CSV table of C-alpha atoms and ligand atoms in Angstrom, one decimal:
chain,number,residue,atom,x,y,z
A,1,UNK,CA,47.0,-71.3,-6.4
A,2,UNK,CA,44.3,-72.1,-8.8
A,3,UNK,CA,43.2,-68.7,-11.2
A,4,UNK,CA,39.5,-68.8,-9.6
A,5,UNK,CA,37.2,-67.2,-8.0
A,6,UNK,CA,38.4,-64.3,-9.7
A,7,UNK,CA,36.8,-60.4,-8.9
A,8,UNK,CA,34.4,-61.1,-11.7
A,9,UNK,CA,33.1,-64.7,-10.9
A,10,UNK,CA,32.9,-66.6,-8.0
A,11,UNK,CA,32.4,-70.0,-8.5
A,12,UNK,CA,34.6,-73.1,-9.6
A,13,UNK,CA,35.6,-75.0,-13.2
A,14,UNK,CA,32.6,-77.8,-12.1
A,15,UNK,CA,30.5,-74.8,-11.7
A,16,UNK,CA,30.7,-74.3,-15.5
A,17,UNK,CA,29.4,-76.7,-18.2
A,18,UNK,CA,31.6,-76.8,-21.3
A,19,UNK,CA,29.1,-74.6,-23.3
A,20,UNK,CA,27.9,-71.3,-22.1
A,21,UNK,CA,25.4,-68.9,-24.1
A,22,UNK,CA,25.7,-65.3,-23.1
A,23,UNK,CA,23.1,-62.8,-23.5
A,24,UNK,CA,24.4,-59.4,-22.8
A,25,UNK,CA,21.7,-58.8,-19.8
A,26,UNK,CA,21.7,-60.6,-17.0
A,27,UNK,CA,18.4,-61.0,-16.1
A,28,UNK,CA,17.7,-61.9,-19.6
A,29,UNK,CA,20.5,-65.1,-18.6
A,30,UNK,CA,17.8,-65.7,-15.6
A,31,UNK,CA,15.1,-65.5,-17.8
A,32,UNK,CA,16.8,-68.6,-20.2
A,33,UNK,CA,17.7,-70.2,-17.4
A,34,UNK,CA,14.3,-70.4,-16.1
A,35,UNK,CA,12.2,-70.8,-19.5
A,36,UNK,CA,14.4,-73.2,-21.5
A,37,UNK,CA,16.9,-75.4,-18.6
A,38,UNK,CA,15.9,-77.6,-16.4
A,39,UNK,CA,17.4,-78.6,-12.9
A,40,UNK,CA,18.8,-75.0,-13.0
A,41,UNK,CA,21.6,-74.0,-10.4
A,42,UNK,CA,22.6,-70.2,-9.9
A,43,UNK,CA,26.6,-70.3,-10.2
A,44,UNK,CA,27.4,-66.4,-9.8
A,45,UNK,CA,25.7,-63.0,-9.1
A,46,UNK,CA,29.1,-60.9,-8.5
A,47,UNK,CA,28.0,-57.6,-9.6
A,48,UNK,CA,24.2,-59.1,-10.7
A,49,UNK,CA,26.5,-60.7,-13.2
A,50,UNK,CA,23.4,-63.9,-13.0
A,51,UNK,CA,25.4,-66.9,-14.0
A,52,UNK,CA,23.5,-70.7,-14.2
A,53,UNK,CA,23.9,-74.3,-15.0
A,54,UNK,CA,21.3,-76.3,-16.3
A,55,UNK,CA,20.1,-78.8,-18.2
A,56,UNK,CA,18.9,-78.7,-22.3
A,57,UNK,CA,17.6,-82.0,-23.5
A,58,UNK,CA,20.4,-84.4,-21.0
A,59,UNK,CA,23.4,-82.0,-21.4
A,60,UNK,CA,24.5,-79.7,-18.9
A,61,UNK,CA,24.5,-76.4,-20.7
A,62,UNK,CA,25.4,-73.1,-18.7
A,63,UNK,CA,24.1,-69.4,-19.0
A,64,UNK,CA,25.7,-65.9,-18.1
A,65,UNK,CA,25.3,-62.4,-18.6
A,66,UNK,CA,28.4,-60.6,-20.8
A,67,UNK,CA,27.2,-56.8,-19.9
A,68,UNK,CA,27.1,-54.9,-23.1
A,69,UNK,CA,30.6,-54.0,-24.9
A,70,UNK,CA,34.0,-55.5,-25.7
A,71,UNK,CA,35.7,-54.4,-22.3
A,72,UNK,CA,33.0,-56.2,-20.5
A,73,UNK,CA,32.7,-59.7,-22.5
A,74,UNK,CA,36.0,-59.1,-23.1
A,75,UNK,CA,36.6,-60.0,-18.8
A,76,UNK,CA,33.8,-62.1,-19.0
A,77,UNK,CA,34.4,-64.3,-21.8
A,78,UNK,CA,38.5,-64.3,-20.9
A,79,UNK,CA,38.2,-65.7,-17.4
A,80,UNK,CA,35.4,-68.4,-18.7
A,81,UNK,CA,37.7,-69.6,-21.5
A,82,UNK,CA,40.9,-69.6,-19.0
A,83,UNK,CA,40.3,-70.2,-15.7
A,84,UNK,CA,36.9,-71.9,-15.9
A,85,UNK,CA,37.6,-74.3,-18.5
A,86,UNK,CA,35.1,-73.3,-20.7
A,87,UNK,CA,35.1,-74.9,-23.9
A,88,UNK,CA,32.2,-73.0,-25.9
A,89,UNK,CA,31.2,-69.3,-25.8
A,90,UNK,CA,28.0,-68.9,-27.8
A,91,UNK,CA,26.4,-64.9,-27.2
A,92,UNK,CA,22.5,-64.8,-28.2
A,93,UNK,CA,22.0,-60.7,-28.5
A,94,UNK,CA,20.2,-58.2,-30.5
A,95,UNK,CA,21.9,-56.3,-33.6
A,96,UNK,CA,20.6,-53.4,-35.3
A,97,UNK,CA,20.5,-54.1,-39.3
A,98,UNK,CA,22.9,-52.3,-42.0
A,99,UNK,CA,22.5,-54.8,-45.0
A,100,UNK,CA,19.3,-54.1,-47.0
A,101,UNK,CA,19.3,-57.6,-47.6
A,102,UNK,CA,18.7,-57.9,-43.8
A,103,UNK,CA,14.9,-57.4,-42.4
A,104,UNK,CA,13.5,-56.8,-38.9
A,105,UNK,CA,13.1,-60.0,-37.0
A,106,UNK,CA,15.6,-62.2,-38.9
A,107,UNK,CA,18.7,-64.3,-37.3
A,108,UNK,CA,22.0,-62.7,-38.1
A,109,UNK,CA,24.7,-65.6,-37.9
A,110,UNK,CA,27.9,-63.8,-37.2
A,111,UNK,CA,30.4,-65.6,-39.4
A,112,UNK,CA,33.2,-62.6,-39.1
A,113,UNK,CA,32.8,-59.7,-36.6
A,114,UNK,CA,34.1,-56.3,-37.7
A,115,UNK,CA,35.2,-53.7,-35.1
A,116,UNK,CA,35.7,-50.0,-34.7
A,117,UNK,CA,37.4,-50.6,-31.7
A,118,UNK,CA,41.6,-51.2,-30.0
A,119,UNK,CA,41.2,-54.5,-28.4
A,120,UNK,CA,42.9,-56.6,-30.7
A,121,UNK,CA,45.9,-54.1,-30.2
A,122,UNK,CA,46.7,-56.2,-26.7
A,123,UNK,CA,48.1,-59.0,-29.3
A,124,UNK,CA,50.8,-57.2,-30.7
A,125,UNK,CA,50.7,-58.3,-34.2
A,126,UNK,CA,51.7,-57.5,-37.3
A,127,UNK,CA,49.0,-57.0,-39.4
A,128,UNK,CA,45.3,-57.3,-39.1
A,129,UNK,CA,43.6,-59.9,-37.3
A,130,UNK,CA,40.3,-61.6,-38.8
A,131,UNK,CA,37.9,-62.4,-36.0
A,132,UNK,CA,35.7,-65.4,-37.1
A,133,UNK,CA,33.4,-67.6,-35.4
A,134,UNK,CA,34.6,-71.4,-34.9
A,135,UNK,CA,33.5,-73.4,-37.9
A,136,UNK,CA,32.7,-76.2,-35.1
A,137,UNK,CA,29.7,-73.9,-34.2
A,138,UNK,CA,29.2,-72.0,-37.2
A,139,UNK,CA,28.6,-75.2,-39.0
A,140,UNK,CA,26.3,-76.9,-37.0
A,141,UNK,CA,24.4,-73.8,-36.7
A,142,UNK,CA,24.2,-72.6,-39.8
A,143,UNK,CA,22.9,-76.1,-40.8
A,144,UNK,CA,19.9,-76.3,-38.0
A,145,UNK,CA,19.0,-72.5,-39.0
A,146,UNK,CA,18.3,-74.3,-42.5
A,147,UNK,CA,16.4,-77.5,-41.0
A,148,UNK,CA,14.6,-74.7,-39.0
A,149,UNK,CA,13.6,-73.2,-41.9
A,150,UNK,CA,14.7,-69.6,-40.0
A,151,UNK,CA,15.1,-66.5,-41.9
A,152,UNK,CA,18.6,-66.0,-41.2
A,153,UNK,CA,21.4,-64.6,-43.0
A,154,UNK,CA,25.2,-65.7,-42.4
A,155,UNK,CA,27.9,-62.9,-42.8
A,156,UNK,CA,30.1,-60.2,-41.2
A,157,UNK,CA,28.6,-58.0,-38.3
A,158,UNK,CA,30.3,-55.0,-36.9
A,159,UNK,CA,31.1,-54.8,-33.2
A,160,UNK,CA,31.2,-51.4,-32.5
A,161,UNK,CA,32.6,-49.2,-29.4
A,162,UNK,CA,29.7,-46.9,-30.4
A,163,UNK,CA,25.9,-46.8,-30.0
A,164,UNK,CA,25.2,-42.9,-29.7
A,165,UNK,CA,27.5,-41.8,-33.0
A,166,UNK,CA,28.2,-38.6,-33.7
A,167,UNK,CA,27.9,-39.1,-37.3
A,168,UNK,CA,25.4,-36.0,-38.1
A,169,UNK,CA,26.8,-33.7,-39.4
A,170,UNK,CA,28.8,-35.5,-42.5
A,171,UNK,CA,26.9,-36.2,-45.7
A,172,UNK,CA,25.0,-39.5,-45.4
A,173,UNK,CA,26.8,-41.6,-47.4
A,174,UNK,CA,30.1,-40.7,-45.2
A,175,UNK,CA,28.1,-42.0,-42.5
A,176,UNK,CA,30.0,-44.9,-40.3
A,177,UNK,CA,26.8,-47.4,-40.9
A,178,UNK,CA,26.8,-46.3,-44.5
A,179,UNK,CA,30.5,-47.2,-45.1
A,180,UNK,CA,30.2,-50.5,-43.0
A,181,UNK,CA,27.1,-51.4,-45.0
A,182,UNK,CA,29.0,-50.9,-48.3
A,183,UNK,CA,31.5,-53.6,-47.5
A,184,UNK,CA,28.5,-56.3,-47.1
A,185,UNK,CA,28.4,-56.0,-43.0
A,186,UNK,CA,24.8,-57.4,-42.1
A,187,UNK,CA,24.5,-55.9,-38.9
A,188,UNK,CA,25.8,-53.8,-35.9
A,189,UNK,CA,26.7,-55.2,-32.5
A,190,UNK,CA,29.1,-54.1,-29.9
A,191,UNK,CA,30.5,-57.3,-28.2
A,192,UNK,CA,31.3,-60.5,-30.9
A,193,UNK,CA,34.7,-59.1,-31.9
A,194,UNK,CA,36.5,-59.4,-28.7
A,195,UNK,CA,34.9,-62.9,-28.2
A,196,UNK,CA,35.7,-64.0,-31.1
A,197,UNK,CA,39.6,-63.2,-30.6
A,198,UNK,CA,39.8,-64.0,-26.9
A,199,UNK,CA,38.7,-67.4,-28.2
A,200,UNK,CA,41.2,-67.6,-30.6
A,201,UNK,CA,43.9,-66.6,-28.1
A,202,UNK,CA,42.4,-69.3,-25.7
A,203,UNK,CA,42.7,-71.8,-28.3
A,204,UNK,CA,38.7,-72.2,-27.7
A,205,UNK,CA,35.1,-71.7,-29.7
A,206,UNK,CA,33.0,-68.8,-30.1
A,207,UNK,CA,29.8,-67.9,-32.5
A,208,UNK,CA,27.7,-65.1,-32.2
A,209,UNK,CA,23.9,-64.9,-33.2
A,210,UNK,CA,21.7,-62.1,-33.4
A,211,UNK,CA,18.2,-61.1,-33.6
A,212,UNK,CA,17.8,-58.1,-35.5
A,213,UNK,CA,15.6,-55.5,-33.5
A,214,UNK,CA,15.8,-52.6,-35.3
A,215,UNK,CA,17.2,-51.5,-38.7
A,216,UNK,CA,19.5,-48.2,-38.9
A,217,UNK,CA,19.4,-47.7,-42.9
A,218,UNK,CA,15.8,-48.3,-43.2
A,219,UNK,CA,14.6,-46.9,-39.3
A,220,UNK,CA,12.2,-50.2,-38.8
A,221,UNK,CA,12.0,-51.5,-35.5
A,222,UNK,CA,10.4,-54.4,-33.4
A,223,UNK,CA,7.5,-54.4,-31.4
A,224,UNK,CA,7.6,-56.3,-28.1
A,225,UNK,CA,5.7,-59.4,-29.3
A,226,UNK,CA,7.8,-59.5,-32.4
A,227,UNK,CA,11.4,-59.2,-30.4
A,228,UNK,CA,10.0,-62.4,-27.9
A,229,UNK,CA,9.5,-64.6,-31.3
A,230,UNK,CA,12.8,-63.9,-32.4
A,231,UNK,CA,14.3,-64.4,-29.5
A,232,UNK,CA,12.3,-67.8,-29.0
A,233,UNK,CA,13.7,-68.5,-32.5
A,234,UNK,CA,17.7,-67.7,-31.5
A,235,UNK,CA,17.3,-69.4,-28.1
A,236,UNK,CA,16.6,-72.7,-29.5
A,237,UNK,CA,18.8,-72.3,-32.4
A,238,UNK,CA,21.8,-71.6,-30.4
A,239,UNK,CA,20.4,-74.3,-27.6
A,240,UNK,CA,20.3,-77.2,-30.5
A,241,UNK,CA,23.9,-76.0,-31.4
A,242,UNK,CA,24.8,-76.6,-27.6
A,243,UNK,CA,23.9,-80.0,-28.5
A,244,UNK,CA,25.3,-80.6,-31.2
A,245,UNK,CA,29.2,-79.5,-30.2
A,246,UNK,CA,31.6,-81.5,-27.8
B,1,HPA,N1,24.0,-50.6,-32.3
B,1,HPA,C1,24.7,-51.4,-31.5
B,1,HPA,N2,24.2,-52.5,-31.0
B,1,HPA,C2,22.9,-52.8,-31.2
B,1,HPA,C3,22.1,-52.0,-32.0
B,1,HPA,C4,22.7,-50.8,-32.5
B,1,HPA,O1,22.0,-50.0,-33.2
B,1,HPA,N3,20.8,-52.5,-32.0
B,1,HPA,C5,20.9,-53.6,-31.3
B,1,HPA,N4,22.1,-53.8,-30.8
């Protein structure tokens, strides 16, 4: 019996090209599909979960919403990587700054993903695990980010449980985002950890980059206009790294 459709995704393996990018929204996967593929095919909508496979300069490249949080690209990514033989996660998403060294508008390359949350307590081991990104990706990435001449800083994000804290009422520099900062994490996230160790599990790759839309030391944030050119940015960063992998 093979592992697929699964309650999550209905389609097959062949569906699937070897690389897919996930933005957290959905419709935001429709939108990449329509703006940057060509000879696009919709491959799932269980739960307006848009899913697609198209086409980026000859190679088939595919494009799927992860929801926002670990439990949800946590399913997502998991049933890609095992029963869609997915080779190559890549999420394209929006982090909100800690660094000061980070500005509004930048690319975040997540190199290491931090986390506030229990999923890696599924593996059972015995110690602490270190979710990175795959050096196949990260490489290549961090390489065109430089031909690109992008402002874009490579480090450790956070991949937090939380977005609405409850941090108020200790004294600022007690403050979750201030402690995080302290340790050199560039940005806040909520999804890149579990991707990061569900491909490890898998034996597969996985790289998260960011857009930086607002900044939760400083309190800067994006307009519209400003958010589209960095996503434009990101988009054909992570695309040209679809390229460049097997
Ligand atoms: N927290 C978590 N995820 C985010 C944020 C944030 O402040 N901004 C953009 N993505």
């Amino acid at each position: 019996m093979p592992n697929y459709p699964t309650p999550h995704i209905k389609a097959t393996p062949q569906d699937f090209a070897k690389t897919v990018l996930m933005p957290g929204d959905p419709l935001r996967a429709k939108f990449i599909a329509e703006n940057f593929l060509e000879n696009v095919t919709q491959v799932n909508s269980v739960r307006n979960m848009l899913g697609f496979t198209g086409i980026y300069k000859g190679k088939p490249v595919s494009v799927m919403g992860s929801g926002m949080g670990m439990p949800s690209i946590g399913i997502y990514s998991y049933e890609l990587y095992n029963f869609f033989d997915v080779e190559n996660i890549i999420r394209v998403g929006t982090a909100g700054g800690l660094s000061e060294k980070v500005k509004i508008r930048d690319v975040v390359i997540g190199m290491g993903a931090c986390t506030n949350s229990n999923f890696v307590k599924q593996f059972h081991l015995p110690g602490d695990f270190a979710p990175t990104a795959s050096w196949e990706l990260l490489e290549p990435c961090a390489s065109l980010a430089k031909e690109m001449k992008l402002s874009c800083k490579i480090g450790n994000v956070l991949s937090s449980d939380v977005f609405y804290g409850d941090d108020e009422a200790l004294p600022p520099e007690l403050r979750s985002n201030a402690l995080w900062a302290k340790m050199g994490v560039l940005a806040v996230e909520m999804e890149s950890a579990a991707l990061y160790m569900n491909a490890a599990r898998a034996g597969k790759k996985a790289l998260g980059i960011f857009t930086v839309s607002d900044h939760l030391i400083t309190g800067e944030s994006t307009t519209a206009e400003e958010r589209q050119n960095s996503f434009t940015d990101m988009m054909q960063l992570a695309l040209e790294t679809a390229l460049a992998v097997e």
